[in-house]
Short mmCIF file of C-alpha atoms in Angstrom, two decimals:
data_model
loop_
_atom_site.label_atom_id
_atom_site.label_comp_id
_atom_site.label_asym_id
_atom_site.label_seq_id
_atom_site.Cartn_x
_atom_site.Cartn_y
_atom_site.Cartn_z
CA MET A 1449 -87.36 18.13 -4.82
CA SER A 1450 -84.60 15.75 -3.82
CA THR A 1451 -81.17 17.06 -3.05
CA VAL A 1452 -78.03 15.76 -4.70
CA PRO A 1453 -75.45 14.27 -2.30
CA VAL A 1454 -72.61 16.72 -1.80
CA THR A 1455 -69.91 14.29 -0.69
CA PRO A 1456 -68.86 12.77 -4.07
CA SER A 1457 -68.62 16.20 -5.66
CA LEU A 1458 -66.54 17.50 -2.76
CA TYR A 1459 -64.18 14.53 -3.00
CA LEU A 1460 -63.81 15.11 -6.73
CA GLY A 1461 -63.17 18.83 -6.20
CA ALA A 1462 -60.57 18.10 -3.51
CA ALA A 1463 -58.82 15.51 -5.68
CA VAL A 1464 -58.68 17.87 -8.68
CA PHE A 1465 -57.43 20.70 -6.47
CA LEU A 1466 -54.69 18.57 -4.92
CA LEU A 1467 -53.53 17.23 -8.29
CA ALA A 1468 -53.41 20.77 -9.68
CA MET A 1469 -51.50 22.01 -6.64
CA LEU A 1470 -49.01 19.16 -7.03
CA GLY A 1471 -48.60 20.06 -10.69
CA PHE A 1472 -48.10 23.72 -9.81
CA LEU A 1473 -45.46 22.99 -7.19
CA THR A 1474 -43.49 20.72 -9.54
CA ARG A 1475 -43.89 22.90 -12.63
CA ARG A 1476 -41.25 23.16 -15.32
CA SER A 1477 -42.82 25.77 -17.59
CA LEU A 1478 -45.00 28.82 -17.24
CA ILE A 1479 -47.71 27.27 -19.40
CA GLN A 1480 -48.00 24.36 -16.98
CA ALA A 1481 -48.19 26.76 -14.03
CA VAL A 1482 -51.02 28.75 -15.63
CA MET A 1483 -52.91 25.56 -16.51
CA CYS A 1484 -52.60 24.27 -12.95
CA LEU A 1485 -53.87 27.57 -11.56
CA GLU A 1486 -56.90 27.37 -13.83
CA LEU A 1487 -57.52 23.78 -12.77
CA MET A 1488 -57.46 24.85 -9.11
CA LEU A 1489 -60.01 27.58 -9.83
CA ASN A 1490 -62.24 25.04 -11.60
CA ALA A 1491 -62.03 22.71 -8.60
CA VAL A 1492 -63.20 25.53 -6.34
CA ASP A 1493 -66.04 26.30 -8.77
CA LEU A 1494 -67.08 22.65 -8.64
CA THR A 1495 -67.22 22.90 -4.86
CA PHE A 1496 -69.39 26.03 -5.03
CA VAL A 1497 -71.84 24.36 -7.39
CA ALA A 1498 -71.89 21.16 -5.32
CA PHE A 1499 -72.81 23.07 -2.17
CA ASP A 1500 -75.41 25.05 -4.07
CA ARG A 1501 -77.06 21.93 -5.50
CA GLY A 1502 -76.71 19.94 -2.29
CA MET A 1503 -78.28 22.57 -0.07
CA GLY A 1504 -81.18 23.15 -2.44
CA ASP A 1505 -80.58 26.89 -2.64
CA LYS A 1506 -83.42 28.53 -4.58
CA LEU A 1507 -81.33 31.64 -5.33
CA MET A 1508 -78.52 29.62 -6.93
CA SER A 1509 -75.95 31.76 -5.12
CA GLY A 1510 -73.19 29.13 -5.36
CA THR A 1511 -73.71 28.70 -9.09
CA THR A 1512 -73.78 32.47 -9.60
CA PHE A 1513 -70.56 32.89 -7.63
CA ALA A 1514 -68.94 30.10 -9.67
CA LEU A 1515 -70.00 31.83 -12.90
CA PHE A 1516 -68.44 35.12 -11.79
CA SER A 1517 -65.32 33.23 -10.78
CA MET A 1518 -65.10 31.68 -14.25
CA VAL A 1519 -65.42 35.11 -15.88
CA ILE A 1520 -62.60 36.49 -13.75
CA ALA A 1521 -60.52 33.36 -14.45
CA ALA A 1522 -61.01 33.88 -18.19
CA ALA A 1523 -59.72 37.44 -17.90
CA GLU A 1524 -56.82 36.22 -15.78
CA ILE A 1525 -55.85 33.55 -18.30
CA GLY A 1526 -55.89 36.12 -21.09
CA VAL A 1527 -53.47 38.37 -19.22
CA GLY A 1528 -51.37 35.43 -18.03
CA LEU A 1529 -50.95 33.94 -21.48
CA ALA A 1530 -50.10 37.37 -22.90
CA LEU A 1531 -47.31 37.68 -20.33
CA VAL A 1532 -46.07 34.16 -21.10
CA LEU A 1533 -46.04 34.95 -24.82
CA LEU A 1534 -44.11 38.17 -24.20
CA TYR A 1535 -41.62 36.28 -22.02
CA PHE A 1536 -41.25 33.60 -24.73
CA ARG A 1537 -40.56 36.18 -27.42
CA ARG A 1538 -37.90 37.81 -25.27
CA ARG A 1539 -36.14 34.68 -23.96
CA GLY A 1540 -37.00 31.96 -26.49
CA ASP A 1541 -38.22 29.50 -23.84
CA VAL A 1542 -40.77 29.31 -21.06
CA ASP A 1543 -38.55 27.69 -18.44
CA VAL A 1544 -39.41 28.74 -14.89
CA GLU A 1545 -35.77 28.71 -13.82
CA GLY A 1546 -35.13 31.63 -16.17
CA LEU A 1547 -37.39 33.79 -14.02
CA ARG A 1548 -34.68 34.03 -11.38
CA MET A 1549 -33.02 36.75 -13.44
CA LEU A 1550 -36.14 38.93 -13.10
CA GLU A 1551 -35.83 39.11 -9.32
CA GLY A 1552 -34.79 42.55 -8.12
#
């Protein structure tokens, strides 16, 4: 069994993570922030799977961990979008600057 080179997948995961982090730091709306967080989680999952495939792990522990991470991310996106929808119904927009009023 030949192993898949890990380096291209790691570069792709790092590039996706950095682009998502840049998008998160320069966000204008809550929807964009949630999407960038999900993209960062997917980049980490790609890294887990790349290491799993590259090391030739018979137990598929990296892939299993990535699958559990995706399940938790799906639950997180459900709760996050519910909060964004509630905020939109209350305020009428999803502008991040409006969150300053929620600070205690």
